[in-house]
Amino acid sequence: MTHPQQHLILDQGQIQQKITRMAYEVYEQNFEEQALVLAGIHRNGYTLAGMLATELEKISPIKVTLLKVTIDKTAPLQSPVAITPETASIEKTVVIIVDDVLNTGKTLAYTLNALLPQNPKKVEIATLVNRHHTLFPVSCTYTGYSLATTLRERVDVVLQDDEVAAYLH
């Protein structure tokens, strides 16, 4: 699939390599844990969290629970942050919020706000691409690829069956 006016920054093999490395880093930082929760921000963050969970299960005995976080990224106050399954408990558990691209940090800040009342043991953040334009006090614990961009540029991550790639345009 060609994307005019876009530059490929990560191909499928590179993305898989980044996910594998991030999984090892997560395990290294949390090796004493029996379980942890990956809270993926719907759409791509959730897909990425699933890929990360698969890698973690290959290399560690840690039980990984996957949560889907649904948030209106353009107007986060208009509707509540939804976390599914709703029955999942994160109390006294390590939670890693996963998203594809960290730009301003707004989405992550609102997600964090929804998770904190549930008393997690620790909250970390994993992202495939960190653009370094944060306006909110969030920083990545695990970063796949660090990229300096201008505010006008956009990073698109594609995580589909027929294409896995990241583009800058």
PDB file of C-alpha atoms in Angstrom:
ATOM      1  CA  MET A   1       0.000   0.000   0.000  1.00  0.00           C
ATOM      2  CA  THR A   2       1.522   3.352  -1.008  1.00  0.00           C
ATOM      3  CA  HIS A   3       1.039   6.481   1.015  1.00  0.00           C
ATOM      4  CA  PRO A   4       1.699   9.668  -0.959  1.00  0.00           C
ATOM      5  CA  GLN A   5       3.463  12.489   0.911  1.00  0.00           C
ATOM      6  CA  GLN A   6       4.451  10.085   3.662  1.00  0.00           C
ATOM      7  CA  HIS A   7       7.803   8.769   4.693  1.00  0.00           C
ATOM      8  CA  LEU A   8       8.111   5.279   6.101  1.00  0.00           C
ATOM      9  CA  ILE A   9       9.811   5.513   9.504  1.00  0.00           C
ATOM     10  CA  LEU A  10       9.242   1.949  10.760  1.00  0.00           C
ATOM     11  CA  ASP A  11       8.433  -1.168   8.761  1.00  0.00           C
ATOM     12  CA  GLN A  12       6.833  -4.351  10.080  1.00  0.00           C
ATOM     13  CA  GLY A  13      10.128  -5.984  11.055  1.00  0.00           C
ATOM     14  CA  GLN A  14      11.328  -2.867  12.868  1.00  0.00           C
ATOM     15  CA  ILE A  15       8.033  -2.510  14.744  1.00  0.00           C
ATOM     16  CA  GLN A  16       8.187  -6.148  15.827  1.00  0.00           C
ATOM     17  CA  GLN A  17      11.776  -5.630  16.987  1.00  0.00           C
ATOM     18  CA  LYS A  18      10.719  -2.557  19.030  1.00  0.00           C
ATOM     19  CA  ILE A  19       7.825  -4.484  20.626  1.00  0.00           C
ATOM     20  CA  THR A  20      10.124  -7.379  21.543  1.00  0.00           C
ATOM     21  CA  ARG A  21      12.660  -4.997  23.115  1.00  0.00           C
ATOM     22  CA  MET A  22       9.895  -3.185  25.021  1.00  0.00           C
ATOM     23  CA  ALA A  23       8.603  -6.550  26.324  1.00  0.00           C
ATOM     24  CA  TYR A  24      12.063  -7.382  27.678  1.00  0.00           C
ATOM     25  CA  GLU A  25      12.253  -3.935  29.327  1.00  0.00           C
ATOM     26  CA  VAL A  26       8.810  -4.404  30.912  1.00  0.00           C
ATOM     27  CA  TYR A  27       9.846  -7.814  32.239  1.00  0.00           C
ATOM     28  CA  GLU A  28      13.146  -6.429  33.528  1.00  0.00           C
ATOM     29  CA  GLN A  29      11.374  -3.628  35.429  1.00  0.00           C
ATOM     30  CA  ASN A  30       8.600  -5.902  36.753  1.00  0.00           C
ATOM     31  CA  PHE A  31      10.237  -9.339  37.107  1.00  0.00           C
ATOM     32  CA  GLU A  32       9.041  -9.696  40.709  1.00  0.00           C
ATOM     33  CA  GLU A  33       5.384  -9.279  39.735  1.00  0.00           C
ATOM     34  CA  GLN A  34       3.006 -12.228  39.419  1.00  0.00           C
ATOM     35  CA  ALA A  35       0.652 -10.262  37.163  1.00  0.00           C
ATOM     36  CA  LEU A  36       0.378  -6.967  35.368  1.00  0.00           C
ATOM     37  CA  VAL A  37      -2.221  -5.104  33.355  1.00  0.00           C
ATOM     38  CA  LEU A  38      -1.720  -3.626  29.899  1.00  0.00           C
ATOM     39  CA  ALA A  39      -4.310  -0.884  29.359  1.00  0.00           C
ATOM     40  CA  GLY A  40      -4.333  -0.199  25.628  1.00  0.00           C
ATOM     41  CA  ILE A  41      -5.894   2.981  24.317  1.00  0.00           C
ATOM     42  CA  HIS A  42      -8.437   2.075  21.639  1.00  0.00           C
ATOM     43  CA  ARG A  43      -7.656   1.599  18.654  1.00  0.00           C
ATOM     44  CA  ASN A  44      -3.944   1.294  17.914  1.00  0.00           C
ATOM     45  CA  GLY A  45      -2.829   1.378  21.552  1.00  0.00           C
ATOM     46  CA  TYR A  46      -5.053  -1.605  22.272  1.00  0.00           C
ATOM     47  CA  THR A  47      -3.680  -3.500  19.259  1.00  0.00           C
ATOM     48  CA  LEU A  48      -0.139  -2.624  20.347  1.00  0.00           C
ATOM     49  CA  ALA A  49      -0.916  -3.774  23.916  1.00  0.00           C
ATOM     50  CA  GLY A  50      -2.049  -7.132  22.513  1.00  0.00           C
ATOM     51  CA  MET A  51       1.198  -7.481  20.570  1.00  0.00           C
ATOM     52  CA  LEU A  52       3.185  -6.550  23.674  1.00  0.00           C
ATOM     53  CA  ALA A  53       1.213  -9.066  25.779  1.00  0.00           C
ATOM     54  CA  THR A  54       2.029 -11.825  23.274  1.00  0.00           C
ATOM     55  CA  GLU A  55       5.745 -11.051  23.534  1.00  0.00           C
ATOM     56  CA  LEU A  56       5.638 -10.827  27.341  1.00  0.00           C
ATOM     57  CA  GLU A  57       3.946 -14.213  27.575  1.00  0.00           C
ATOM     58  CA  LYS A  58       6.710 -15.729  25.420  1.00  0.00           C
ATOM     59  CA  ILE A  59       9.548 -14.494  27.642  1.00  0.00           C
ATOM     60  CA  SER A  60       8.108 -14.355  31.157  1.00  0.00           C
ATOM     61  CA  PRO A  61       5.863 -16.204  33.631  1.00  0.00           C
ATOM     62  CA  ILE A  62       3.946 -12.976  34.395  1.00  0.00           C
ATOM     63  CA  LYS A  63       0.170 -13.230  33.893  1.00  0.00           C
ATOM     64  CA  VAL A  64      -0.851 -10.394  31.589  1.00  0.00           C
ATOM     65  CA  THR A  65      -4.373  -8.939  31.596  1.00  0.00           C
ATOM     66  CA  LEU A  66      -5.401  -6.787  28.649  1.00  0.00           C
ATOM     67  CA  LEU A  67      -7.791  -3.859  29.109  1.00  0.00           C
ATOM     68  CA  LYS A  68      -9.297  -1.671  26.407  1.00  0.00           C
ATOM     69  CA  VAL A  69      -9.426   2.048  27.196  1.00  0.00           C
ATOM     70  CA  THR A  70     -11.888   4.023  25.076  1.00  0.00           C
ATOM     71  CA  ILE A  71     -11.532   7.787  25.181  1.00  0.00           C
ATOM     72  CA  ASP A  72     -12.628  10.654  22.942  1.00  0.00           C
ATOM     73  CA  LYS A  73      -9.160  11.966  22.096  1.00  0.00           C
ATOM     74  CA  THR A  74     -10.449  15.270  20.720  1.00  0.00           C
ATOM     75  CA  ALA A  75     -12.868  16.022  23.592  1.00  0.00           C
ATOM     76  CA  PRO A  76     -11.931  13.841  26.590  1.00  0.00           C
ATOM     77  CA  LEU A  77     -14.286  15.656  28.980  1.00  0.00           C
ATOM     78  CA  GLN A  78     -17.395  15.160  26.808  1.00  0.00           C
ATOM     79  CA  SER A  79     -17.737  11.475  27.611  1.00  0.00           C
ATOM     80  CA  PRO A  80     -16.232   9.343  30.359  1.00  0.00           C
ATOM     81  CA  VAL A  81     -13.195   7.170  29.798  1.00  0.00           C
ATOM     82  CA  ALA A  82     -14.465   3.593  29.359  1.00  0.00           C
ATOM     83  CA  ILE A  83     -12.345   0.686  30.554  1.00  0.00           C
ATOM     84  CA  THR A  84     -13.331  -2.840  29.469  1.00  0.00           C
ATOM     85  CA  PRO A  85     -13.775  -5.410  30.748  1.00  0.00           C
ATOM     86  CA  GLU A  86     -15.334  -3.434  33.595  1.00  0.00           C
ATOM     87  CA  THR A  87     -14.931  -6.391  35.961  1.00  0.00           C
ATOM     88  CA  ALA A  88     -11.130  -6.303  35.797  1.00  0.00           C
ATOM     89  CA  SER A  89      -9.477  -5.181  39.010  1.00  0.00           C
ATOM     90  CA  ILE A  90      -6.265  -3.172  38.897  1.00  0.00           C
ATOM     91  CA  GLU A  91      -6.022  -2.597  42.639  1.00  0.00           C
ATOM     92  CA  LYS A  92      -2.452  -3.152  43.884  1.00  0.00           C
ATOM     93  CA  THR A  93      -1.419  -4.243  40.379  1.00  0.00           C
ATOM     94  CA  VAL A  94       1.162  -2.756  38.018  1.00  0.00           C
ATOM     95  CA  VAL A  95      -0.632  -1.059  35.135  1.00  0.00           C
ATOM     96  CA  ILE A  96       1.056  -0.089  31.885  1.00  0.00           C
ATOM     97  CA  ILE A  97      -0.888   2.333  29.697  1.00  0.00           C
ATOM     98  CA  VAL A  98      -0.115   1.583  26.058  1.00  0.00           C
ATOM     99  CA  ASP A  99      -0.620   3.916  23.093  1.00  0.00           C
ATOM    100  CA  ASP A 100       0.870   4.041  19.610  1.00  0.00           C
ATOM    101  CA  VAL A 101       2.097   7.648  19.590  1.00  0.00           C
ATOM    102  CA  LEU A 102       2.848  10.028  22.459  1.00  0.00           C
ATOM    103  CA  ASN A 103       2.267  13.550  21.227  1.00  0.00           C
ATOM    104  CA  THR A 104       0.921  16.065  23.772  1.00  0.00           C
ATOM    105  CA  GLY A 105       0.212  13.536  26.529  1.00  0.00           C
ATOM    106  CA  LYS A 106      -3.404  14.685  26.873  1.00  0.00           C
ATOM    107  CA  THR A 107      -4.914  11.262  26.149  1.00  0.00           C
ATOM    108  CA  LEU A 108      -2.546   9.592  28.594  1.00  0.00           C
ATOM    109  CA  ALA A 109      -3.257  12.182  31.304  1.00  0.00           C
ATOM    110  CA  TYR A 110      -7.017  11.609  31.070  1.00  0.00           C
ATOM    111  CA  THR A 111      -6.508   7.841  31.013  1.00  0.00           C
ATOM    112  CA  LEU A 112      -4.319   8.082  34.099  1.00  0.00           C
ATOM    113  CA  ASN A 113      -7.034  10.133  35.789  1.00  0.00           C
ATOM    114  CA  ALA A 114      -9.528   7.314  35.157  1.00  0.00           C
ATOM    115  CA  LEU A 115      -7.185   4.608  36.472  1.00  0.00           C
ATOM    116  CA  LEU A 116      -5.842   6.220  39.656  1.00  0.00           C
ATOM    117  CA  PRO A 117      -9.069   5.941  41.727  1.00  0.00           C
ATOM    118  CA  GLN A 118      -8.761   2.143  41.352  1.00  0.00           C
ATOM    119  CA  ASN A 119      -5.549   2.174  43.441  1.00  0.00           C
ATOM    120  CA  PRO A 120      -2.975   0.567  41.126  1.00  0.00           C
ATOM    121  CA  LYS A 121       0.381  -0.411  42.636  1.00  0.00           C
ATOM    122  CA  LYS A 122       2.309   1.475  39.942  1.00  0.00           C
ATOM    123  CA  VAL A 123       1.455   3.042  36.570  1.00  0.00           C
ATOM    124  CA  GLU A 124       3.881   3.073  33.668  1.00  0.00           C
ATOM    125  CA  ILE A 125       3.517   4.234  30.072  1.00  0.00           C
ATOM    126  CA  ALA A 126       4.578   2.427  26.897  1.00  0.00           C
ATOM    127  CA  THR A 127       4.417   3.950  23.446  1.00  0.00           C
ATOM    128  CA  LEU A 128       5.684   2.885  20.054  1.00  0.00           C
ATOM    129  CA  VAL A 129       6.620   6.428  18.916  1.00  0.00           C
ATOM    130  CA  ASN A 130       7.430   9.330  21.257  1.00  0.00           C
ATOM    131  CA  ARG A 131       7.268  12.717  19.498  1.00  0.00           C
ATOM    132  CA  HIS A 132       8.437  14.818  22.472  1.00  0.00           C
ATOM    133  CA  HIS A 133       5.715  17.490  22.317  1.00  0.00           C
ATOM    134  CA  THR A 134       4.169  16.817  25.716  1.00  0.00           C
ATOM    135  CA  LEU A 135       1.977  19.530  27.205  1.00  0.00           C
ATOM    136  CA  PHE A 136       0.893  17.386  30.159  1.00  0.00           C
ATOM    137  CA  PRO A 137       3.097  15.911  32.891  1.00  0.00           C
ATOM    138  CA  VAL A 138       3.454  12.438  31.424  1.00  0.00           C
ATOM    139  CA  SER A 139       6.562  10.675  30.237  1.00  0.00           C
ATOM    140  CA  CYS A 140       7.181   7.292  28.721  1.00  0.00           C
ATOM    141  CA  THR A 141       8.605   4.463  30.742  1.00  0.00           C
ATOM    142  CA  TYR A 142       9.026   2.331  27.599  1.00  0.00           C
ATOM    143  CA  THR A 143       9.561   3.860  24.164  1.00  0.00           C
ATOM    144  CA  GLY A 144       9.881   1.927  20.933  1.00  0.00           C
ATOM    145  CA  TYR A 145      11.136   4.812  18.801  1.00  0.00           C
ATOM    146  CA  SER A 146      11.997   8.367  19.799  1.00  0.00           C
ATOM    147  CA  LEU A 147      11.432  10.883  17.030  1.00  0.00           C
ATOM    148  CA  ALA A 148      11.924  14.642  16.987  1.00  0.00           C
ATOM    149  CA  THR A 149       9.193  16.159  14.823  1.00  0.00           C
ATOM    150  CA  THR A 150       7.757  19.574  14.129  1.00  0.00           C
ATOM    151  CA  LEU A 151       4.283  20.378  15.427  1.00  0.00           C
ATOM    152  CA  ARG A 152       2.981  20.388  11.838  1.00  0.00           C
ATOM    153  CA  GLU A 153       4.159  16.848  11.130  1.00  0.00           C
ATOM    154  CA  ARG A 154       2.017  13.858  11.946  1.00  0.00           C
ATOM    155  CA  VAL A 155       2.923  10.273  12.759  1.00  0.00           C
ATOM    156  CA  ASP A 156       0.520   7.565  11.608  1.00  0.00           C
ATOM    157  CA  VAL A 157       0.906   4.042  12.924  1.00  0.00           C
ATOM    158  CA  VAL A 158      -0.824   1.265  10.975  1.00  0.00           C
ATOM    159  CA  LEU A 159      -1.344  -2.005  12.860  1.00  0.00           C
ATOM    160  CA  GLN A 160      -3.519  -4.141  10.597  1.00  0.00           C
ATOM    161  CA  ASP A 161      -3.387  -7.710   9.314  1.00  0.00           C
ATOM    162  CA  ASP A 162      -2.279  -6.585   5.859  1.00  0.00           C
ATOM    163  CA  GLU A 163       0.059  -3.768   6.943  1.00  0.00           C
ATOM    164  CA  VAL A 164       2.167  -2.929   9.986  1.00  0.00           C
ATOM    165  CA  ALA A 165       4.122   0.315   9.601  1.00  0.00           C
ATOM    166  CA  ALA A 166       4.678   3.832  10.899  1.00  0.00           C
ATOM    167  CA  TYR A 167       4.699   6.893   8.653  1.00  0.00           C
ATOM    168  CA  LEU A 168       5.691  10.522   9.080  1.00  0.00           C
ATOM    169  CA  HIS A 169       3.915  13.177   7.068  1.00  0.00           C
TER     170      HIS A 169
END
